[in-house]
Coordinates of C-alpha atoms and ligand atoms in Angstrom, one line a residue:
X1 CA 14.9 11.2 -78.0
X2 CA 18.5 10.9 -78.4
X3 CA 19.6 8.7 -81.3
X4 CA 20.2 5.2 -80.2
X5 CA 23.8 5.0 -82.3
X6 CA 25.0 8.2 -80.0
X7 CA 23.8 6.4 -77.2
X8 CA 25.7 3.4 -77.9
X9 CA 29.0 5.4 -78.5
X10 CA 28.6 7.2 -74.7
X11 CA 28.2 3.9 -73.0
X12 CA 31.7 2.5 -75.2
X13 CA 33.6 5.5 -74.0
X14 CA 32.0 5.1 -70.2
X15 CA 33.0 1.3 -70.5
X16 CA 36.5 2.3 -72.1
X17 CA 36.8 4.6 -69.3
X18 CA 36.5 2.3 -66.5
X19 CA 38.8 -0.1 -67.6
X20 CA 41.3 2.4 -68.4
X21 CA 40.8 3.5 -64.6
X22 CA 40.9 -0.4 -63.4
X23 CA 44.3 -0.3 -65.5
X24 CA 45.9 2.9 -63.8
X25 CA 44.9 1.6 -60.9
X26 CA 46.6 -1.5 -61.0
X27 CA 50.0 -0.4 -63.5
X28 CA 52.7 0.9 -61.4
X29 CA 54.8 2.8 -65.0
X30 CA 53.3 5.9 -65.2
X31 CA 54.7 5.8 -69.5
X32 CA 52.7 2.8 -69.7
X33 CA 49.6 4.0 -68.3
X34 CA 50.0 7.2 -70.9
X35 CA 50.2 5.1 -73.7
X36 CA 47.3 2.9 -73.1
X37 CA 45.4 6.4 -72.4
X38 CA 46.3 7.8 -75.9
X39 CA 45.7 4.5 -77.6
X40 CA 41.8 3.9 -75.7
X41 CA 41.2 7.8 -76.4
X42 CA 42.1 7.6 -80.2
X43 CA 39.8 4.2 -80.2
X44 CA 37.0 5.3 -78.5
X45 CA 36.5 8.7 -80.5
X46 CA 37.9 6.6 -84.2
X47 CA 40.6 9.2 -84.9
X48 CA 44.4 7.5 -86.0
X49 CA 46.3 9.6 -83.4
X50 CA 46.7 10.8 -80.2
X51 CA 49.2 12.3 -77.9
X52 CA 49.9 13.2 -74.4
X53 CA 51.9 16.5 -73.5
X54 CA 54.3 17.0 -70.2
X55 CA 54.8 20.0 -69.1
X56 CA 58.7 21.5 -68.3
X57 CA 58.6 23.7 -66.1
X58 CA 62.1 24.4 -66.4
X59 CA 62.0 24.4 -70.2
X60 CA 58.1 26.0 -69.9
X61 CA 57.3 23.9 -72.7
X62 CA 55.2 21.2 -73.3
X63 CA 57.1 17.8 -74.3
X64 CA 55.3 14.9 -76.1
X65 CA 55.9 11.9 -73.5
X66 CA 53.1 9.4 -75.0
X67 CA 51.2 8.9 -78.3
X68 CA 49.6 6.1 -80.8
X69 CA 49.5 6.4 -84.6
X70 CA 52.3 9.0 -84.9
X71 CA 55.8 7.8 -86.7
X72 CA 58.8 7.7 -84.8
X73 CA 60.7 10.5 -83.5
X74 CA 57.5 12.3 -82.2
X75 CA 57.3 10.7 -78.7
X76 CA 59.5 11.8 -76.4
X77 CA 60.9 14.4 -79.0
X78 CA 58.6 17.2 -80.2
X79 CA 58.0 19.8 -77.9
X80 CA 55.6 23.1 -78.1
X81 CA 56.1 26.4 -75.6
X82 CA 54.0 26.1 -73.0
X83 CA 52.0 29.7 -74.6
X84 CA 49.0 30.6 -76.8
X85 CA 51.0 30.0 -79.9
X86 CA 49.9 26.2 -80.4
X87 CA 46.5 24.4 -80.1
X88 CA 48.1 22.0 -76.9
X89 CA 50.0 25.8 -75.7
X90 CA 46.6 27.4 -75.3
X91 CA 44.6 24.3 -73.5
X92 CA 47.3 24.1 -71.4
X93 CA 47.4 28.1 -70.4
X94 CA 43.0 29.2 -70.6
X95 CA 42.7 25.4 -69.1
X96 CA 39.5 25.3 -71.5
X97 CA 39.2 22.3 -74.4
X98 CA 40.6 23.9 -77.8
X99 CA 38.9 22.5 -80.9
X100 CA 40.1 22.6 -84.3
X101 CA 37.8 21.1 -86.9
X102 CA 40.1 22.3 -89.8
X103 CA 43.8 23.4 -88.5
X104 CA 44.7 25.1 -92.1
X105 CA 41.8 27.7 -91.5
X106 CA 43.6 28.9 -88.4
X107 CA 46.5 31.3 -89.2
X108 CA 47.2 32.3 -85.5
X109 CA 48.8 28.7 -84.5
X110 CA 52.8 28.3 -85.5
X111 CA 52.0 24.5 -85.0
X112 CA 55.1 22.1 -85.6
X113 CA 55.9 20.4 -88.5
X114 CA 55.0 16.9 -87.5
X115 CA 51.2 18.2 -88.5
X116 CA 51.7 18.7 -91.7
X117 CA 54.0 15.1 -92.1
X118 CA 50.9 13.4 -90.6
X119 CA 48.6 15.6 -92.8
X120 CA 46.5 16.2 -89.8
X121 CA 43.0 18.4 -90.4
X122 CA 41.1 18.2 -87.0
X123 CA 42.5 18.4 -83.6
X124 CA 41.2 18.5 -79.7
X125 CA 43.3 19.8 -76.8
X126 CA 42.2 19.2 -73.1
X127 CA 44.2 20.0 -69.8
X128 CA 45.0 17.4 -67.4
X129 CA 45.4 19.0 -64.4
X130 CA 48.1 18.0 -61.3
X131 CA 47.9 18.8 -58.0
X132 CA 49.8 21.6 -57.6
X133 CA 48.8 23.0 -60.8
X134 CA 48.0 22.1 -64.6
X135 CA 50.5 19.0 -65.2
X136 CA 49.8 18.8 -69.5
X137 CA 47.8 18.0 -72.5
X138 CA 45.4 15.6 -73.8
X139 CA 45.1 15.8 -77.2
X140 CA 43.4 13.8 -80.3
X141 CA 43.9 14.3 -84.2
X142 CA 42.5 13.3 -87.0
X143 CA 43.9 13.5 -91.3
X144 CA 40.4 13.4 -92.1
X145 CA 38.2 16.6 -91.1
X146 CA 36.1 15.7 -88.2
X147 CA 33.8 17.3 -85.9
X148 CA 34.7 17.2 -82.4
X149 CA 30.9 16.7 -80.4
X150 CA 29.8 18.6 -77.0
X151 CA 29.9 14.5 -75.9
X152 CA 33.1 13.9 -77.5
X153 CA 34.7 16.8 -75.4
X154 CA 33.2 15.4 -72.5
X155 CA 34.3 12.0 -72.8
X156 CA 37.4 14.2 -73.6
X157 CA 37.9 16.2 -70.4
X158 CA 36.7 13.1 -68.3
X159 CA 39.6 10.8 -69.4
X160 CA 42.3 13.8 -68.9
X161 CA 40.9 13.8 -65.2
X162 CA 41.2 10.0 -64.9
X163 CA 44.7 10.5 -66.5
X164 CA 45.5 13.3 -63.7
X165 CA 44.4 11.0 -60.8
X166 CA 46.7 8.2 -62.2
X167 CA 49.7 10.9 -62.7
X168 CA 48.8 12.0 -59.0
X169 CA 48.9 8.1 -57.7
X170 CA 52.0 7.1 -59.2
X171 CA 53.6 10.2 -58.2
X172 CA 52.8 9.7 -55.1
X173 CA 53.9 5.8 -54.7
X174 CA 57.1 7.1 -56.3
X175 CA 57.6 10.0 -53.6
X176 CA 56.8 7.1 -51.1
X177 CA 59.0 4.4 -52.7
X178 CA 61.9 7.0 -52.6
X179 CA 61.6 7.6 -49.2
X180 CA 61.4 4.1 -48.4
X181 CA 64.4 3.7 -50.3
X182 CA 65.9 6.7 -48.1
X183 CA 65.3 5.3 -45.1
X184 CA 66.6 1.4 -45.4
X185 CA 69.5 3.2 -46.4
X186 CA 69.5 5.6 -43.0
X187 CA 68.8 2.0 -41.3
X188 CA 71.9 1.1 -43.0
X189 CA 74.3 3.8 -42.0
X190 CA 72.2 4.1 -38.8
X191 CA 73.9 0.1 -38.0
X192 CA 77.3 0.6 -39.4
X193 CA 77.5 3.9 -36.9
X194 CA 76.1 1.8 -34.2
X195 CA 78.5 -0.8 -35.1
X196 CA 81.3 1.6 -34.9
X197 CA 80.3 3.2 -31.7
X198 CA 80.1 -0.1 -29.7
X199 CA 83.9 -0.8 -31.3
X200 CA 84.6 2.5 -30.2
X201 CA 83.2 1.8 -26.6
X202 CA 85.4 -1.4 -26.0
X203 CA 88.5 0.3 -27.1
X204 CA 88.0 2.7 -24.2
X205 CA 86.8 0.3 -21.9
X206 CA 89.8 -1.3 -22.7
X207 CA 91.4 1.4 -22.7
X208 CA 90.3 2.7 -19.1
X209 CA 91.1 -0.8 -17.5
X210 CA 94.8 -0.8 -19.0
X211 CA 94.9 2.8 -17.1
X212 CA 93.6 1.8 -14.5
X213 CA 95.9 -1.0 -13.9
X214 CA 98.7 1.2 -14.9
X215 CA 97.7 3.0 -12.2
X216 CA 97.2 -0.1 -9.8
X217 CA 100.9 -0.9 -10.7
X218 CA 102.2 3.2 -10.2
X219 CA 100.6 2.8 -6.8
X220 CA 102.1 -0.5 -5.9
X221 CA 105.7 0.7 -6.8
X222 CA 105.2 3.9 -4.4
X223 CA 104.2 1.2 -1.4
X224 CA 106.8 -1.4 -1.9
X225 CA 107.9 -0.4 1.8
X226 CA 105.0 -0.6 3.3
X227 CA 104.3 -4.2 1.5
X228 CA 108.0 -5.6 2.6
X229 CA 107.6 -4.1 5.9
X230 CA 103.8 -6.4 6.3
X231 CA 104.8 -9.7 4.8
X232 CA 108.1 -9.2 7.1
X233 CA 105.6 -8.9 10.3
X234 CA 105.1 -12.6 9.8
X235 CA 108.6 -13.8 8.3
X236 CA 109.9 -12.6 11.5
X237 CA 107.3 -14.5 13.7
X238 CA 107.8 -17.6 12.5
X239 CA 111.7 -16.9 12.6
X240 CA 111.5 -16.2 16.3
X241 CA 108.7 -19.4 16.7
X242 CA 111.0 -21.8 15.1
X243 CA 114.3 -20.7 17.1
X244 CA 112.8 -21.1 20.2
X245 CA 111.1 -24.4 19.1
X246 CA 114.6 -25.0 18.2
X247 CA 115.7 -24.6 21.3
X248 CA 113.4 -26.7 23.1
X249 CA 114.1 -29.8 20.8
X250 CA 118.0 -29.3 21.8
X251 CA 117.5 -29.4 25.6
X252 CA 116.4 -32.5 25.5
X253 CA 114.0 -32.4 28.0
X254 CA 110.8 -33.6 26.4
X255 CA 108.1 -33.8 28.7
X256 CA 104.4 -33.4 28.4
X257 CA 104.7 -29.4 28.8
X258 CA 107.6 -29.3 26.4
X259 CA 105.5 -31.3 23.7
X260 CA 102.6 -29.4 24.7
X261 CA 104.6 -25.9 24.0
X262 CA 105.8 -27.3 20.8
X263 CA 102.6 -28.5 19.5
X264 CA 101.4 -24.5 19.8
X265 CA 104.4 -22.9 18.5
X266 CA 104.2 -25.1 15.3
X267 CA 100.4 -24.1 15.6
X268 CA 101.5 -20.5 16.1
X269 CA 104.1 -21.0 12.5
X270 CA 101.3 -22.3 10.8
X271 CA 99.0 -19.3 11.1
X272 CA 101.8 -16.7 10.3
X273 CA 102.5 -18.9 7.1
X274 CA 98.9 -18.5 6.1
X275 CA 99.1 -14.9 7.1
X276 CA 102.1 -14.6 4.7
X277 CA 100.6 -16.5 2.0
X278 CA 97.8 -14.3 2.2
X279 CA 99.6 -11.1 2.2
X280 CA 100.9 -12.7 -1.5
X281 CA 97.3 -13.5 -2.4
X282 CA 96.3 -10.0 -1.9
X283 CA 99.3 -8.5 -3.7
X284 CA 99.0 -11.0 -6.7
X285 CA 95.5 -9.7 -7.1
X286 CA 96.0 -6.0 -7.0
X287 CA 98.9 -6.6 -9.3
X288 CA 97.2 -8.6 -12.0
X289 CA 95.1 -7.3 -14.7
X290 CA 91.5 -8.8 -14.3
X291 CA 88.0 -7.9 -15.1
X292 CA 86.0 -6.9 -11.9
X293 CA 84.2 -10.3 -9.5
X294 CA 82.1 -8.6 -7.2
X295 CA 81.3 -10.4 -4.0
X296 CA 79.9 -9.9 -0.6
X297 CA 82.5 -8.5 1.6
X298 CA 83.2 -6.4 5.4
X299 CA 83.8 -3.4 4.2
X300 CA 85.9 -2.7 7.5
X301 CA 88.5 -5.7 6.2
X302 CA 88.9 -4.0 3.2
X303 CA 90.0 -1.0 5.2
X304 CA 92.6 -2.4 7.3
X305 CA 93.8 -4.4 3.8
X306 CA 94.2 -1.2 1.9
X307 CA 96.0 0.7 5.0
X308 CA 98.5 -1.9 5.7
X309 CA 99.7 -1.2 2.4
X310 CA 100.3 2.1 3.1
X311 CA 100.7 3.2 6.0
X312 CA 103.2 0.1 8.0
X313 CA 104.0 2.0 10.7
X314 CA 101.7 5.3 11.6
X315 CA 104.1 6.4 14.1
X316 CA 106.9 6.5 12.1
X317 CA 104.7 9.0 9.8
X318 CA 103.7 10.4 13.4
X319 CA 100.1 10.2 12.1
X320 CA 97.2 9.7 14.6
X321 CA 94.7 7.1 13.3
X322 CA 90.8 6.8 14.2
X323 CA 88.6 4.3 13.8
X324 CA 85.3 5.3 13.8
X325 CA 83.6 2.1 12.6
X326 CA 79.6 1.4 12.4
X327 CA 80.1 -2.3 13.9
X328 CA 77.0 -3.2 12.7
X329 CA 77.1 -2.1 8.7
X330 CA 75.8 -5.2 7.2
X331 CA 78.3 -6.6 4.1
X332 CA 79.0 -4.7 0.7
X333 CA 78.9 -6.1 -2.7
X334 CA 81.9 -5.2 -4.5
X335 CA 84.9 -5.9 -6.1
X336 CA 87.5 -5.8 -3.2
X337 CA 90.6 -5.0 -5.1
X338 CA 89.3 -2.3 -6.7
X339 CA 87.9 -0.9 -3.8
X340 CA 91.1 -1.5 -2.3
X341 CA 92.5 0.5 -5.1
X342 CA 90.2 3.5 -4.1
X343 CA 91.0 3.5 -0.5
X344 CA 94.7 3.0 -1.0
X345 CA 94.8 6.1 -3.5
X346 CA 92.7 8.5 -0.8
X347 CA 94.8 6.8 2.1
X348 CA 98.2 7.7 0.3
X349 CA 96.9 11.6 -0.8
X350 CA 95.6 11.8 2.8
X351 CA 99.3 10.8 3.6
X352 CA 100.9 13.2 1.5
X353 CA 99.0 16.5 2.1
X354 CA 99.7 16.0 5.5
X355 CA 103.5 15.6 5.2
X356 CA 103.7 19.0 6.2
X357 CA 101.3 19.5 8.8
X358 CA 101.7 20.2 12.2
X359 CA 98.9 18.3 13.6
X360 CA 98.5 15.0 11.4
X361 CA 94.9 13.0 12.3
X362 CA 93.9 10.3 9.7
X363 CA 90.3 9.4 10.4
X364 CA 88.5 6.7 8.8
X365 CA 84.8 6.2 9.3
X366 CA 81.9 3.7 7.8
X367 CA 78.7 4.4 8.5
X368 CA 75.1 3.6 7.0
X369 CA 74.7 5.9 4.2
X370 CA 71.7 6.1 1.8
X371 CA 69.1 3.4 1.9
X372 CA 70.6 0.6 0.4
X373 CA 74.1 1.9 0.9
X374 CA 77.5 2.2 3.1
X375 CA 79.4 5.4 3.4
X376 CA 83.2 4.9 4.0
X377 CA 85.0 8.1 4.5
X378 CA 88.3 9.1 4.5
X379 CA 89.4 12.2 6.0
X380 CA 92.8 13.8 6.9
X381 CA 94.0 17.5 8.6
X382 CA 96.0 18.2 5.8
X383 CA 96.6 20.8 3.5
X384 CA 93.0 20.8 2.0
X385 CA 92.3 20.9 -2.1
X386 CA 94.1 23.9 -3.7
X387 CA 91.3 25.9 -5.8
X388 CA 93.0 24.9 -9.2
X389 CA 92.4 21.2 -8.2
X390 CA 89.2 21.6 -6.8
X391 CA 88.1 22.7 -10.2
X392 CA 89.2 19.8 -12.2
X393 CA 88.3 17.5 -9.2
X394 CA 88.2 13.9 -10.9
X395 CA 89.9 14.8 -14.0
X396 CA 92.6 13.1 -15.7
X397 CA 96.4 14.6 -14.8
X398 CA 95.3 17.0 -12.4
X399 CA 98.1 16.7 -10.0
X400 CA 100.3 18.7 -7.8
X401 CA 102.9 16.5 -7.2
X402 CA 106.2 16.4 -8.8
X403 CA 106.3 12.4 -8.7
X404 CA 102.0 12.2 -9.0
X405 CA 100.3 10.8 -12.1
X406 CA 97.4 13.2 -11.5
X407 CA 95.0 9.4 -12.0
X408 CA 94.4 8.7 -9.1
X409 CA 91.1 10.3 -8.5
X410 CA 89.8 9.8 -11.6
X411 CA 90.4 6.1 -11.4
X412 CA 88.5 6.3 -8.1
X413 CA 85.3 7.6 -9.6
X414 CA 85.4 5.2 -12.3
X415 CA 85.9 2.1 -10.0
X416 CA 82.9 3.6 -7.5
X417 CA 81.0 4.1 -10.7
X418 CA 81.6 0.5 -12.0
X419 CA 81.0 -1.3 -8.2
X420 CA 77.4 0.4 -8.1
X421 CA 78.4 3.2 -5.8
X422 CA 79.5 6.9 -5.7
X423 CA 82.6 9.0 -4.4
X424 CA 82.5 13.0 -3.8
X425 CA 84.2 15.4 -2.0
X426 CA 83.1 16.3 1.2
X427 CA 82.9 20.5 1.2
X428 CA 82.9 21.9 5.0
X429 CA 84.7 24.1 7.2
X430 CA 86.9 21.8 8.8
X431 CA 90.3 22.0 8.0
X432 CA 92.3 19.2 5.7
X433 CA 90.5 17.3 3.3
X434 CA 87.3 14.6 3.5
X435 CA 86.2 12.3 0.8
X436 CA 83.1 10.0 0.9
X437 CA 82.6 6.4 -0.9
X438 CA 79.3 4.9 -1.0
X439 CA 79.0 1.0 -2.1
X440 CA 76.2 -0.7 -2.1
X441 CA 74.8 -2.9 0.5
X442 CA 74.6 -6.8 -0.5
X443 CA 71.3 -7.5 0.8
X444 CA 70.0 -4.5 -1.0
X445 CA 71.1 -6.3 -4.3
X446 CA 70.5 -9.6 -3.6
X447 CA 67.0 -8.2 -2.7
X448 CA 66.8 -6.7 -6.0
X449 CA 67.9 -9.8 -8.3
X450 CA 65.9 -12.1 -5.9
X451 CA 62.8 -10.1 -4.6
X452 CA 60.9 -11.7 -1.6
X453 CA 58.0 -12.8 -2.4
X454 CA 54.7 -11.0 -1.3
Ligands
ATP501 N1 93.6 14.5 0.7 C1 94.1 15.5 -0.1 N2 94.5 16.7 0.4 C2 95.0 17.6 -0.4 N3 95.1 17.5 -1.7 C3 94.6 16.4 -2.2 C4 94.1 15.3 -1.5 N4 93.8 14.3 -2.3 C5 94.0 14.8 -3.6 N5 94.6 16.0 -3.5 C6 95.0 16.8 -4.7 O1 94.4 16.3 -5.8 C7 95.4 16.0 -6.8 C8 94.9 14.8 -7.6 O2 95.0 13.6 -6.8 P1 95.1 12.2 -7.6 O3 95.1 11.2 -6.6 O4 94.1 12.2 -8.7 O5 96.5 12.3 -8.3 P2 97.9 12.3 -7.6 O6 97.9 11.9 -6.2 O7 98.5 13.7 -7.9 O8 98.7 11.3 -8.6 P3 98.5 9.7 -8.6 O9 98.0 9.4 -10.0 O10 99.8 9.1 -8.3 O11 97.4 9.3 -7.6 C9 96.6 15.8 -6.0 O12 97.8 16.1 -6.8 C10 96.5 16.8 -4.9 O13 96.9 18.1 -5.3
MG502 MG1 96.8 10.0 -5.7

């Protein structure tokens, strides 16, 4: 029967053991858990000291990171190469426990001089073992010769794998708390980039409307004629109304027919005034820099808007102009001046490739495009795209005029873009060029924001 006092001692060093495990578990410092390893070791097996070796890989030594009973200047300090030429060296390389009951009888050591300062006699090495490979040494020491048992070695070995497990966990909860760290600081940079990027997306939204106003304004200079020649159309009618109102008022004669005639040609005034004062509506809004209002418009009034500020007289240009319009194309949703703008710029390149054509035919079409969508297209029998344009198509300054901003089409795409629709260039065989807008249908959208209900 095994002696009761031995028994005793085992279930000490099992209790000791668990509640050095319960410790690790629960202490995040991994110095702190190596001290209260050596100290409970040294206790449980009544020797004054005990230490706990790191290995170095760079160093390949083996550096004393925790202890209990040794003077100062030993933890943290002494080291030991990481070989067979000290008692912790060899554990640490065979991975077997090295006993030492008397150190003084063992020549082959070079052990450091701390032993001899602490006049240590008996000694016990044991490996902890890492994951990736033996992490160090557990060691216990005594000034007083003592036998080290096959149960004290055991106890031994069992708290260096306890010890490894707890090295392992907090290794690991440092690995994790670094990379937590790591990322709140990605998070970080992650917003101040994202913060930058939407600053960096107003500027050239801002930057793009100020173009294309520029543009607006480049275009409006190049149609002043045109523009004085339409708000002239009216100026002149109400001229020649008011003279021959005039007129009647001086003969004197003011009979029922003569009032009657007067009451329409004031009526007649009135209308051209409104027709003038909307000519200067219109020209106010192009002219202005404003952020987009789309609403539900013909798409065929915006037409006739955008040519008469082109194109004031098509026969002095000697230009043929067809109308092929779907008369039954419900409304669009857009922003009219902008799509003004479009139609303006295609009207007044249509105009100028065909400057030197013999046969000059200016066609203008709407019809039902897509579902949910109305084509306008502009076409002209003019020169056509030269290659070199073609392959920049929509690109900023890609121009072949000597006066020509080269913005034009590039402002076109973004204002389709922006009002929900599309432009492209129609490729066929037919001579002169043919470019295709699609906007979007009003019902479509009002269908979309407001779906009928089922
Ligand atoms: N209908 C067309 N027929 C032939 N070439 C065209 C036609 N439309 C555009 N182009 C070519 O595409 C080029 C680019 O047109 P875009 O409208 O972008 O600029 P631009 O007319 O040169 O200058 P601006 O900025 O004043 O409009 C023109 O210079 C011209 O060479
Ligand atoms: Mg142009």
């Amino acid at each position: 029967m095994t002696d009761p006092a031995i028994m005793d001692g085992l279930r000490r060093q099992q209790a000791a053991l668990a509640n050095f495990g319960t410790f690790a578990f629960h202490e995040p410092e991994l110095g702190k858990i190596l001290t209260e390893a050596a100290r409970v070791c040294a206790e449980c097996l009544h020797v004054p000291f005990a230490k706990i070796c790191r290995y170095r890989d760079e160093q390949k030594d083996l550096l004393v990171v925790a202890g209990c009973g040794w003077k100062a200047g030993v933890v943290g300090n002494v080291i030991s190469k990481a070989d067979e030429s000290s008692t912790q060296g060899r554990a640490f390389v065979t991975g077997k426990p090295v006993i030492l009951e008397d150190i003084a009888k063992n020549a082959s050591f070079v052990l450091p001089p701390f032993y001899a300062e602490h006049k240590i006699v008996s000694t016990a090495d044991v490996l902890i073992k890492g994951k990736t490979g033996p992490w160090g040494v557990l060691e216990v020491d005594s000034a007083e010769r003592r036998e080290f048992s096959e149960h004290d070695v055991v106890f031994l070995t069992g708290f260096a794998n306890v010890v490894a497990e707890a090295v392992a966990t907090t290794e690991r909860t440092a690995a994790m708390q670094s990379a937590i760290e790591s990322m709140k600081h990605l998070i970080v940079e992650k917003d101040a980039l994202l913060g930058e990027r939407a600053a960096r997306e107003l500027k050239v939204h801002e930057l793009q409307m100020e173009l294309i106003h520029v543009s607006r304004l480049n275009a409006m200079g190049q149609m002043t004629a045109a523009i004085a020649h339409e708000l002239n159309q009216p100026l002149a009618a109400i001229a020649n109304y008011v003279g021959v109102a005039k007129i009647s008022l001086e003969a004197n004669h003011m009979d029922n027919g003569a009032i009657l005639r007067l009451k329409d040609l004031v009526a007649k005034v009135q209308r051209q005034t409104l027709r003038a004062g909307s000519i200067i509506k219109n020209l106010k809004d192009v002219v202005e820099k404003r952020e987009s209002i789309r609403l539900e418009v013909n798409v065929e009034d915006v037409i006739r808007d955008s040519l008469a500020m082109v194109l004031y007289d098509a026969t002095d240009s000697n230009i043929t102009m067809k109308f092929e319009f779907d008369a039954v194309l419900p409304k669009v949703l857009i922003d009219k001046v902008q799509i003004q703008q479009i139609l303006i710029n295609l009207i007044r390149n249509s105009v100028e490739a065909m400057h030197d054509s013999k046969e000059r035919t200016l066609t203008l079409t709407t019809v039902a495009g897509e579902a949910g969508f109305a084509n306008v297209m502009v076409r002209d029998t003019g020169a056509g795209l030269s290659p070199e344009v073609l392959q920049r198509l929509f690109q900023p300054f890609n121009t072949t005029k000597a006066n020509g901003m080269g913005l034009g089409l590039m402002v076109c795409q973004t204002l389709a873009e922006a009002n929900g629709g599309r432009i492209w260039h129609v490729e066929d065989k037919i001579k002169g060029t043919c470019f295709c807008l699609s906007l979007p249908l009003a019902e479509t959208q009002a269908e979309e924001l407001h779906p009928a209900a089922e």
